[in-house]
Short mmCIF file of C-alpha atoms and ligand atoms in Angstrom, two decimals:
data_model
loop_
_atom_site.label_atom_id
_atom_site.label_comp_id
_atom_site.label_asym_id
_atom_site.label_seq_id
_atom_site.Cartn_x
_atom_site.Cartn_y
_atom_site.Cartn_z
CA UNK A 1 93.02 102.12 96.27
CA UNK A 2 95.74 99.70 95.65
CA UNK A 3 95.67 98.08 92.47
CA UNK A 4 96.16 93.79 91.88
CA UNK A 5 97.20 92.86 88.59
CA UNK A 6 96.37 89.11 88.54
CA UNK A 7 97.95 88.89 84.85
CA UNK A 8 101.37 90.11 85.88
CA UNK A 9 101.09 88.97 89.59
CA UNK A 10 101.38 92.55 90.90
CA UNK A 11 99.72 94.51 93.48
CA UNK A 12 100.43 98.03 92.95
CA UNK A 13 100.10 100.73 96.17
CA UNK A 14 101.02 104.55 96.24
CA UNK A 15 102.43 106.57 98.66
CA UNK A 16 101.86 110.43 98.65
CA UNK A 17 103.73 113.11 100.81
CA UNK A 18 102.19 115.38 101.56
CA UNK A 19 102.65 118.35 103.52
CA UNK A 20 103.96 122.39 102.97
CA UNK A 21 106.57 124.17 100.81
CA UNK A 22 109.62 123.51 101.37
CA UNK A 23 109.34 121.03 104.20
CA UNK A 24 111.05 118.77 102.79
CA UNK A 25 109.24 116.10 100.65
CA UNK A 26 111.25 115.99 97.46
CA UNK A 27 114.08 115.39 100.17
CA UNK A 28 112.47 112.22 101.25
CA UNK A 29 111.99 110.97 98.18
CA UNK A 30 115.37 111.63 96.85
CA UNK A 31 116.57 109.95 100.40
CA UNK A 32 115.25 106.69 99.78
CA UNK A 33 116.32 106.69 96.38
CA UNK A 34 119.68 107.19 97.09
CA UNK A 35 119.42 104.19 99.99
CA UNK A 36 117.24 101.77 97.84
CA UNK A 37 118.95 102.12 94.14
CA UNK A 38 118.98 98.07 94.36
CA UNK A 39 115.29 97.89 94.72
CA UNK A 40 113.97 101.12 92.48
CA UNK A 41 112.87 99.24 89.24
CA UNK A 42 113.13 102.68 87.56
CA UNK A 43 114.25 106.35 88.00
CA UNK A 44 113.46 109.09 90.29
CA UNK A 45 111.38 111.10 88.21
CA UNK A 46 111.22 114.92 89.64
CA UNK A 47 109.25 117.19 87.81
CA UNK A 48 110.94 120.68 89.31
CA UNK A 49 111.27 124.28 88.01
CA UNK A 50 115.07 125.56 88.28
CA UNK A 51 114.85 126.82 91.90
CA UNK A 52 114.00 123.20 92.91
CA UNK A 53 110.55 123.59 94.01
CA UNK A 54 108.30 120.48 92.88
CA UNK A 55 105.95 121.81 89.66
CA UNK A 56 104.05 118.99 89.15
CA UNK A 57 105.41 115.87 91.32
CA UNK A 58 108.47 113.13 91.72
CA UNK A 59 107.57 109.91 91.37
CA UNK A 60 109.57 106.67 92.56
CA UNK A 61 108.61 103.22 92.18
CA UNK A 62 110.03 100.63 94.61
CA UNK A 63 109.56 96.96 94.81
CA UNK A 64 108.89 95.57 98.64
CA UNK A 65 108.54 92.00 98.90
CA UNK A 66 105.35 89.83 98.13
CA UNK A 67 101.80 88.81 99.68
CA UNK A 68 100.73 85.35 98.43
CA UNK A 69 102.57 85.47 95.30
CA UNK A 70 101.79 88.77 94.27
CA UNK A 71 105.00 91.17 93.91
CA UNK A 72 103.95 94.38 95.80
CA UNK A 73 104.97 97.64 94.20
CA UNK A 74 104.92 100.83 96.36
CA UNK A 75 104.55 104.20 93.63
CA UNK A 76 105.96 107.14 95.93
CA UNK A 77 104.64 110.68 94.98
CA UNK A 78 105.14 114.04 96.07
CA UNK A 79 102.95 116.73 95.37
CA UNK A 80 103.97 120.44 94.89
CA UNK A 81 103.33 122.10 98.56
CA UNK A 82 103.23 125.43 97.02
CA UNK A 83 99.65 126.71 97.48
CA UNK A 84 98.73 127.49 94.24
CA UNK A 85 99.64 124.39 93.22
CA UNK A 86 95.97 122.16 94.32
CA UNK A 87 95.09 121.20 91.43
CA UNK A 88 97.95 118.53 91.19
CA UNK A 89 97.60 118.05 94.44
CA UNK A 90 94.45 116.85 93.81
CA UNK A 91 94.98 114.87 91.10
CA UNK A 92 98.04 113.19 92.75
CA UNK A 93 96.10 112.15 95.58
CA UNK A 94 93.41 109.72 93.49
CA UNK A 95 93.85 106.73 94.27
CA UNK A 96 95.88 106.77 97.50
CA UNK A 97 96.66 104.48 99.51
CA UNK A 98 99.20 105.85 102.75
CA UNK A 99 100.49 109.31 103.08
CA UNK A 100 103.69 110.69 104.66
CA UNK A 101 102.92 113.66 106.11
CA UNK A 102 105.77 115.97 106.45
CA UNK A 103 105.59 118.96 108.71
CA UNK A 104 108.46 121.91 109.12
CA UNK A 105 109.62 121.89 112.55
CA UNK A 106 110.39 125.77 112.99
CA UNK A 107 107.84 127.95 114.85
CA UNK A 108 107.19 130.16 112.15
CA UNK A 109 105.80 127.49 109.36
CA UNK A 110 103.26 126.12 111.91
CA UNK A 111 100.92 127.95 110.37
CA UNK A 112 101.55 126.38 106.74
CA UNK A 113 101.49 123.18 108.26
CA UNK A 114 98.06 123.82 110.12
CA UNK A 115 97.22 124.78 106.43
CA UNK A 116 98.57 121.91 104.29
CA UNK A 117 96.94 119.36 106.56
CA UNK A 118 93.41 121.39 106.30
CA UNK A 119 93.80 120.91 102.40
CA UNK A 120 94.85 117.40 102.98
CA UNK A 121 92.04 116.77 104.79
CA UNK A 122 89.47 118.63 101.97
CA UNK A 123 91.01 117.23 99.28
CA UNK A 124 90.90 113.50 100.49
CA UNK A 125 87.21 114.45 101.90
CA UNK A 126 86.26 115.45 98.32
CA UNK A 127 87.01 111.98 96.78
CA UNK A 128 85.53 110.18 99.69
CA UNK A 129 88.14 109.48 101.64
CA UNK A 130 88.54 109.94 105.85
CA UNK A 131 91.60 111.17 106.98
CA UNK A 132 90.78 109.39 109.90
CA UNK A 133 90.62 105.99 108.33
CA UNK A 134 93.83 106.06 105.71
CA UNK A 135 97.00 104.73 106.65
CA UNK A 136 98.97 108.36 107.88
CA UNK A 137 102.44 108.85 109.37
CA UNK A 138 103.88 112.21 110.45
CA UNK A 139 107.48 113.70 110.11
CA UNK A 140 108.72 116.01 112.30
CA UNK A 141 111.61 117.56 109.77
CA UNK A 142 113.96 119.40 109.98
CA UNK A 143 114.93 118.96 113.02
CA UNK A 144 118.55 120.28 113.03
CA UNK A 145 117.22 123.93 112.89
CA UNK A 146 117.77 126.05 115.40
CA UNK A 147 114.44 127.70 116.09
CA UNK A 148 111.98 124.37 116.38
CA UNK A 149 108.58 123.36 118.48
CA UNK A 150 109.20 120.69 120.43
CA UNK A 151 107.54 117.47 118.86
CA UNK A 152 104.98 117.17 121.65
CA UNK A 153 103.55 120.62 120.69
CA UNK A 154 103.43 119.55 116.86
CA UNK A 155 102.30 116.13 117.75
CA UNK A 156 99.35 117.87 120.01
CA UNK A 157 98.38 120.72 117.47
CA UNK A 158 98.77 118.66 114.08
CA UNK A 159 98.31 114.82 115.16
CA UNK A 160 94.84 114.80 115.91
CA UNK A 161 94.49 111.08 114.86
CA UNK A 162 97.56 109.85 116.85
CA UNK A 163 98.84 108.56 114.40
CA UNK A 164 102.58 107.89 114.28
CA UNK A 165 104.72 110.19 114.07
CA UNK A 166 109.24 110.74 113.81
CA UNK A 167 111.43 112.93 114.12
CA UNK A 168 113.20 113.85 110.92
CA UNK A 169 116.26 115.19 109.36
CA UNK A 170 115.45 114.16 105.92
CA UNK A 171 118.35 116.34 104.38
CA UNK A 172 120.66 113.76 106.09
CA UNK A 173 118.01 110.69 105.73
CA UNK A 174 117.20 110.73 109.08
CA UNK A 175 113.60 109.52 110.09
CA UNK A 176 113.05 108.78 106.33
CA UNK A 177 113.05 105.23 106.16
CA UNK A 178 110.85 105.04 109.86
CA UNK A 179 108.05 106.95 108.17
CA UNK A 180 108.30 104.95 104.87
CA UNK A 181 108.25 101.85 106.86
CA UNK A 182 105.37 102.45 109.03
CA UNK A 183 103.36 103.67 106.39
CA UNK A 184 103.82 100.66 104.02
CA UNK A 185 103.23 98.64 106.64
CA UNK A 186 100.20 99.95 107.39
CA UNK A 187 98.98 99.96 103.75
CA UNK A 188 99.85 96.15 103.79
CA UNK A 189 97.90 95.02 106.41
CA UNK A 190 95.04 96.84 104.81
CA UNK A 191 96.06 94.97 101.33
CA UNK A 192 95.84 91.52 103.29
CA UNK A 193 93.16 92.00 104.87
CA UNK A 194 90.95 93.15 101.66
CA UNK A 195 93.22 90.39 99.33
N1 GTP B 201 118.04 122.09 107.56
C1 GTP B 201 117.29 121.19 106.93
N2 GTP B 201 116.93 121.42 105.66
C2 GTP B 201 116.17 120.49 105.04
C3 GTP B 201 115.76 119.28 105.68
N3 GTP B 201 115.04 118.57 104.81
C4 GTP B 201 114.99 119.28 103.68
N4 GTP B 201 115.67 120.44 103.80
C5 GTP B 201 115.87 121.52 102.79
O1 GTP B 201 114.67 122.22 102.59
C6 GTP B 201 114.56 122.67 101.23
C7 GTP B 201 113.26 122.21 100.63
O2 GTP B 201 113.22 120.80 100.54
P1 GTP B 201 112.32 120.03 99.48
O3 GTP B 201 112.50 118.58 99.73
O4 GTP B 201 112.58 120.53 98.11
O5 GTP B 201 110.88 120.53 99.93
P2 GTP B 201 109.48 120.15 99.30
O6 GTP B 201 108.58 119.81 100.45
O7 GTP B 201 109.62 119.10 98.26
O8 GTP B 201 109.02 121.54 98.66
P3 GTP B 201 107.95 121.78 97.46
O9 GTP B 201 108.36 120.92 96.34
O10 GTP B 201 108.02 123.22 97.12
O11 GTP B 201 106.62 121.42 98.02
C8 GTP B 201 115.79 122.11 100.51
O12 GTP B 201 116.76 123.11 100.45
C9 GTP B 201 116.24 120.97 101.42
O13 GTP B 201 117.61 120.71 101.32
C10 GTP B 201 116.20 119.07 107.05
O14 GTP B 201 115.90 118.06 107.69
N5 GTP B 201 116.93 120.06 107.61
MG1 MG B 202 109.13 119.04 96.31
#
């Protein structure tokens, strides 16, 4: 649920990829950083052990523009795509309000995708949310590998919504900003339409 702060003017939104280990969601986050450092009012913030892997989540706060007065902040999260990590997967997903899903192109991780999405869809089931309904946009990453599905195959077996979805390359920011774009997007019309 985005958040309007009528004392500061603010409307506050987050973002959450989602998706498997190592697919590439840290990368994302670290992409538009690097693009946006003009508009990030604060740090990346990446909670990681020492082989990289997200422990907890990265966080990034952008500012994008305003609605009637009202500066809009978009909070981007990650959550930890390692599976015995759904606990902070859980908790990272209260409150959301678009998510990024990003899939691993290469044959053999369609199965953790299948997976990840499944728990997705649990997880926002448990707190009353329908995958169906939220704002959702899919990356195909890494898409420079050799041994890929093409992106009708993923789009068929993982897109069941049609929502969306982009090839990406997030390692050299490629696709990043499309899915960040259509997703915010998509949580603003919601935000007008409710505001
Ligand atoms: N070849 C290739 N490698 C990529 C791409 N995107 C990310 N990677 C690499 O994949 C590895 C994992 O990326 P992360 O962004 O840490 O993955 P993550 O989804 O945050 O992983 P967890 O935090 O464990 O859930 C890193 O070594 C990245 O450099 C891509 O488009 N192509
Ligand atoms: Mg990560």
């Amino acid at each position: 649920m985005s958040f309007v702060n009528p004392a500061s003017k603010e409307i506050n939104c987050k973002i959450v990829y989602y998706g498997p280990g190592l697919g590439g969601k840290t990368t994302n986050i670290q992409s538009v950083y690097q693009k946006m450092s003009g508009k990030a009012d604060n740090d990346l913030v990446t909670l990681s052990t020492e082989n990289e892997r997200t422990l907890f989540f990265d966080f990034l706060p952008l500012e994008l523009g305003e609605i009637r007065g009202y500066k809009t902040r978009f909070h981007l999260y990650t959550v930890p795509g390692q599976v015995i990590y759904e606990a902070s997967r859980k908790l990272i997903l209260r409150g959301v309000d678009g998510i990024v899903f990003v899939a691993d192109s290469q044959v053999e991780k369609m199965e953790s995708n299948i997976e990840s999405l499944r728990d997705l869809e649990n997880n926002l089931a448990e707190q009353g949310y329908d995958i169906s309904t939220i704002p959702m946009v899919f990356q195909w990453n890494k898409r420079d590998l050799p041994n890929v599905m093409p992106t009708e195959e993923m789009d068929m077996r993982l897109n069941k919504w049609s929502c969306e979805a982009y090839e990406g390359m997030a390692v050299e920011g490629r696709g990043v900003f499309e899915c960040l774009k259509s997703v915010t997007k998509k949580v603003l019309v919601n935000i007008k339409r409710d505001f």
